Amino acid sequence: KPSGLRFTTMRIADRITKNDAGGDALVFTHRLPAVYGYLDGARADIVASKRFEPPHPLHMVSADATGVQFVSEELPDEVISRRWTEMDEGQRRRLVDVDGSSPILFLNEYTGAPLAYSTYQHAVDDAGRFVRERINPDFPDRFRLHDLRHTYAVHLAVAIYRGQIAEAVGEVRQSDWTVDHIAAAVDLVKYSLGHASEASTRLYIQAAHRFLDVEAAEFVGGA
């Protein structure tokens, strides 16, 4: 939810992250209005005009931040409870909300189904093309969706090192996010993202130190 902090955190389920690691994802607060605008605007229009019918649907009865209750075709008289951390991608894509829509955030505007992975790459390609044409012609022309993971990881490493996340999560969990060395911040990023690649670790360390002297307002962005 929006707050006076520059960012907040959200829990990512174990079963849908790399190496099933789960963790707390950094969410930049100034980006959230665009998400809420999508929820109330384009997404609401898609839900109203399209009917989502996945194979073998799991009809949601209720849900909260920790888990979901649903009824399946196989056991129509039994309400099944699952924690979000126990639900893999395939199961999540089968979920159907009480209004007939998918509960997943981004939906296909033509079918109402959850967006496919390839669609996100198309969005990244279009954004890269826009940057090359209008902002910086030297922006890489083979920028992948996965590369966003690495740029996010660098931001996360610096934010942890500077104590910004410790300030956001509250006193109970501050010690989990407090470090005194950039390498320790990188190790925490590896744990959070489930990324054990030593090449990636070197990438984070080589890139992160370049931003340590940048003012927080410039580094994080937003108004």
Coordinates of N, CA and C in Angstrom, one line a residue, residues 70-164:
F70 N -10.4 -23.0 -2.1 CA -11.0 -23.2 -3.4 C -11.7 -24.5 -3.5
V71 N -12.5 -24.7 -4.5 CA -13.2 -25.9 -4.8 C -12.8 -26.4 -6.2
S72 N -12.5 -27.6 -6.4 CA -12.0 -28.2 -7.6 C -13.1 -29.0 -8.3
E73 N -12.9 -29.3 -9.6 CA -13.9 -30.2 -10.3 C -13.8 -31.6 -9.7
E74 N -12.7 -32.0 -9.3 CA -12.5 -33.4 -8.8 C -13.2 -33.6 -7.5
L75 N -13.2 -32.5 -6.6 CA -13.9 -32.6 -5.3 C -14.8 -31.4 -5.1
P76 N -15.9 -31.4 -5.9 CA -16.8 -30.2 -5.9 C -17.5 -29.9 -4.5
D77 N -17.5 -30.9 -3.6 CA -18.2 -30.7 -2.3 C -17.2 -30.4 -1.2
E78 N -15.9 -30.3 -1.5 CA -14.9 -30.1 -0.5 C -14.2 -28.8 -0.8
V79 N -14.1 -27.9 0.3 CA -13.3 -26.7 0.2 C -11.9 -27.0 0.6
I80 N -11.0 -26.8 -0.3 CA -9.5 -27.1 -0.1 C -8.8 -25.8 0.3
S81 N -7.9 -25.9 1.3 CA -7.1 -24.8 1.7 C -5.7 -25.0 1.3
R82 N -5.0 -24.0 0.8 CA -3.6 -24.0 0.5 C -3.0 -22.7 0.8
R83 N -1.8 -22.8 1.4 CA -1.0 -21.5 1.6 C -0.5 -21.1 0.2
W84 N -0.3 -19.8 0.0 CA 0.2 -19.3 -1.3 C 1.6 -19.9 -1.6
T85 N 2.4 -20.1 -0.5 CA 3.7 -20.7 -0.7 C 3.7 -22.1 -1.2
E86 N 2.5 -22.8 -1.1 CA 2.4 -24.2 -1.6 C 1.9 -24.2 -3.0
M87 N 1.4 -23.1 -3.6 CA 0.8 -23.1 -4.9 C 1.9 -22.8 -6.0
D88 N 2.0 -23.7 -6.9 CA 3.0 -23.5 -8.0 C 2.3 -22.7 -9.1
E89 N 3.0 -22.3 -10.2 CA 2.5 -21.4 -11.2 C 1.3 -22.1 -11.9
G90 N 1.4 -23.3 -12.2 CA 0.2 -24.0 -12.9 C -1.0 -23.9 -12.1
Q91 N -1.0 -24.1 -10.8 CA -2.1 -24.1 -10.0 C -2.7 -22.7 -9.9
R92 N -1.8 -21.7 -9.8 CA -2.3 -20.3 -9.7 C -3.0 -19.9 -10.9
R93 N -2.5 -20.4 -12.1 CA -3.2 -20.0 -13.3 C -4.5 -20.7 -13.5
R94 N -4.8 -21.7 -12.7 CA -6.1 -22.4 -12.8 C -7.1 -21.7 -11.9
L95 N -6.7 -20.8 -11.0 CA -7.6 -20.2 -10.1 C -8.6 -19.3 -10.8
V96 N -9.8 -19.3 -10.3 CA -10.9 -18.5 -10.9 C -11.5 -17.7 -9.7
D97 N -11.6 -16.4 -9.8 CA -12.2 -15.6 -8.7 C -13.7 -15.7 -8.8
V98 N -14.4 -15.1 -7.8 CA -15.8 -15.2 -7.7 C -16.5 -14.5 -8.8
D99 N -15.9 -13.6 -9.5 CA -16.5 -12.9 -10.6 C -16.1 -13.5 -11.9
G100 N -15.5 -14.7 -11.9 CA -15.2 -15.4 -13.1 C -13.8 -15.0 -13.7
S101 N -13.1 -14.1 -13.1 CA -11.8 -13.7 -13.6 C -10.7 -14.4 -12.9
S102 N -9.5 -14.3 -13.5 CA -8.3 -14.8 -12.9 C -7.8 -13.8 -11.8
P103 N -7.4 -14.3 -10.6 CA -6.9 -13.4 -9.6 C -5.5 -12.8 -9.9
I104 N -4.8 -13.3 -10.9 CA -3.5 -12.9 -11.3 C -3.6 -11.4 -11.8
L105 N -2.5 -10.7 -11.5 CA -2.6 -9.2 -11.7 C -2.8 -8.9 -13.2
F106 N -1.9 -9.3 -14.1 CA -1.9 -8.8 -15.5 C -2.6 -9.9 -16.3
L107 N -3.6 -9.4 -17.1 CA -4.4 -10.2 -17.9 C -4.3 -9.9 -19.4
N108 N -4.5 -10.9 -20.2 CA -4.5 -10.7 -21.7 C -5.8 -9.9 -22.0
E109 N -5.6 -8.8 -22.8 CA -6.8 -8.0 -23.0 C -7.8 -8.6 -24.0
Y110 N -7.4 -9.7 -24.7 CA -8.3 -10.3 -25.7 C -9.0 -11.5 -25.1
T111 N -8.4 -12.2 -24.1 CA -9.0 -13.4 -23.6 C -9.3 -13.3 -22.1
G112 N -8.7 -12.4 -21.3 CA -8.9 -12.4 -19.9 C -8.0 -13.4 -19.1
A113 N -7.2 -14.1 -19.9 CA -6.3 -15.1 -19.2 C -5.1 -14.4 -18.7
P114 N -4.4 -15.0 -17.7 CA -3.1 -14.4 -17.3 C -2.2 -14.3 -18.4
L115 N -1.4 -13.2 -18.4 CA -0.5 -13.0 -19.5 C 0.6 -14.1 -19.5
A116 N 1.0 -14.5 -20.7 CA 2.0 -15.5 -20.9 C 3.4 -14.8 -20.7
Y117 N 4.4 -15.6 -20.4 CA 5.8 -15.1 -20.2 C 6.3 -14.3 -21.4
S118 N 6.0 -14.9 -22.6 CA 6.5 -14.2 -23.8 C 5.9 -12.8 -24.0
T119 N 4.7 -12.6 -23.5 CA 4.1 -11.3 -23.6 C 4.9 -10.2 -22.8
Y120 N 5.5 -10.6 -21.7 CA 6.3 -9.7 -20.9 C 7.5 -9.3 -21.7
Q121 N 8.1 -10.3 -22.4 CA 9.3 -10.0 -23.2 C 9.0 -9.0 -24.3
H122 N 7.8 -9.1 -24.9 CA 7.4 -8.2 -25.9 C 7.3 -6.8 -25.4
A123 N 6.8 -6.6 -24.1 CA 6.8 -5.3 -23.5 C 8.1 -4.8 -23.2
V124 N 9.1 -5.6 -22.8 CA 10.5 -5.2 -22.6 C 11.1 -4.7 -23.9
D125 N 10.8 -5.5 -25.0 CA 11.4 -5.1 -26.3 C 10.9 -3.8 -26.8
D126 N 9.6 -3.5 -26.6 CA 9.0 -2.3 -27.0 C 9.6 -1.1 -26.2
A127 N 9.8 -1.3 -24.9 CA 10.3 -0.3 -24.0 C 11.8 0.0 -24.4
G128 N 12.5 -1.0 -24.7 CA 13.9 -0.8 -25.2 C 14.0 -0.1 -26.5
R129 N 13.1 -0.4 -27.4 CA 13.0 0.3 -28.6 C 12.7 1.8 -28.4
F130 N 11.8 2.1 -27.5 CA 11.4 3.5 -27.2 C 12.6 4.2 -26.7
V131 N 13.4 3.6 -25.8 CA 14.6 4.2 -25.2 C 15.6 4.5 -26.2
R132 N 15.9 3.6 -27.1 CA 16.9 3.8 -28.2 C 16.5 4.9 -29.1
E133 N 15.2 5.0 -29.4 CA 14.7 6.0 -30.4 C 14.6 7.4 -29.8
R134 N 14.3 7.5 -28.5 CA 13.9 8.8 -28.0 C 14.8 9.3 -26.8
I135 N 15.5 8.4 -26.2 CA 16.3 8.8 -25.0 C 17.8 8.5 -25.2
N136 N 18.2 7.3 -25.4 CA 19.6 7.0 -25.5 C 19.8 5.9 -26.6
P137 N 20.4 6.3 -27.7 CA 20.6 5.3 -28.8 C 21.5 4.1 -28.5
D138 N 22.3 4.3 -27.4 CA 23.2 3.2 -27.0 C 22.6 2.2 -26.1
F139 N 21.3 2.3 -25.8 CA 20.7 1.3 -24.9 C 20.7 -0.1 -25.6
P140 N 21.1 -1.2 -24.9 CA 21.3 -2.5 -25.6 C 20.1 -2.9 -26.4
D141 N 20.3 -3.4 -27.6 CA 19.2 -3.9 -28.4 C 18.8 -5.3 -28.2
R142 N 19.5 -6.0 -27.3 CA 19.2 -7.4 -27.0 C 18.9 -7.5 -25.5
F143 N 18.2 -6.5 -24.9 CA 17.9 -6.5 -23.5 C 16.8 -7.5 -23.2
R144 N 17.0 -8.5 -22.3 CA 16.0 -9.5 -22.1 C 15.2 -9.2 -20.8
L145 N 14.1 -9.9 -20.7 CA 13.2 -9.8 -19.6 C 14.1 -10.2 -18.3
H146 N 14.9 -11.2 -18.5 CA 15.7 -11.7 -17.3 C 16.7 -10.6 -16.9
D147 N 17.1 -9.8 -17.8 CA 18.0 -8.7 -17.4 C 17.4 -7.8 -16.3
L148 N 16.1 -7.6 -16.4 CA 15.4 -6.8 -15.3 C 15.7 -7.4 -13.9
R149 N 15.8 -8.7 -13.9 CA 16.1 -9.3 -12.6 C 17.4 -8.8 -12.0
H150 N 18.4 -8.7 -12.9 CA 19.7 -8.3 -12.5 C 19.8 -6.8 -12.1
T151 N 19.1 -5.9 -12.8 CA 19.0 -4.5 -12.5 C 18.3 -4.3 -11.2
Y152 N 17.2 -5.1 -11.0 CA 16.5 -5.1 -9.7 C 17.4 -5.5 -8.6
A153 N 18.2 -6.6 -8.8 CA 19.1 -7.1 -7.8 C 20.1 -6.0 -7.3
V154 N 20.6 -5.3 -8.3 CA 21.6 -4.2 -7.9 C 20.9 -3.2 -7.0
H155 N 19.7 -2.7 -7.4 CA 18.9 -1.8 -6.6 C 18.7 -2.4 -5.2
L156 N 18.3 -3.6 -5.2 CA 18.0 -4.2 -3.9 C 19.3 -4.3 -3.0
A157 N 20.4 -4.7 -3.6 CA 21.7 -4.7 -2.8 C 22.0 -3.4 -2.2
V158 N 21.9 -2.3 -3.0 CA 22.3 -1.0 -2.5 C 21.2 -0.5 -1.4
A159 N 20.0 -0.8 -1.7 CA 18.9 -0.4 -0.7 C 19.1 -1.1 0.6
I160 N 19.5 -2.4 0.6 CA 19.8 -3.1 1.8 C 21.0 -2.5 2.5
Y161 N 22.1 -2.3 1.7 CA 23.3 -1.8 2.3 C 23.1 -0.4 3.0
R162 N 22.3 0.4 2.4 CA 22.0 1.7 3.0 C 21.0 1.7 4.1
G163 N 20.4 0.6 4.4 CA 19.5 0.5 5.5 C 18.1 0.9 5.2
Q164 N 17.8 1.1 3.9 CA 16.5 1.7 3.5 C 15.4 0.6 3.8

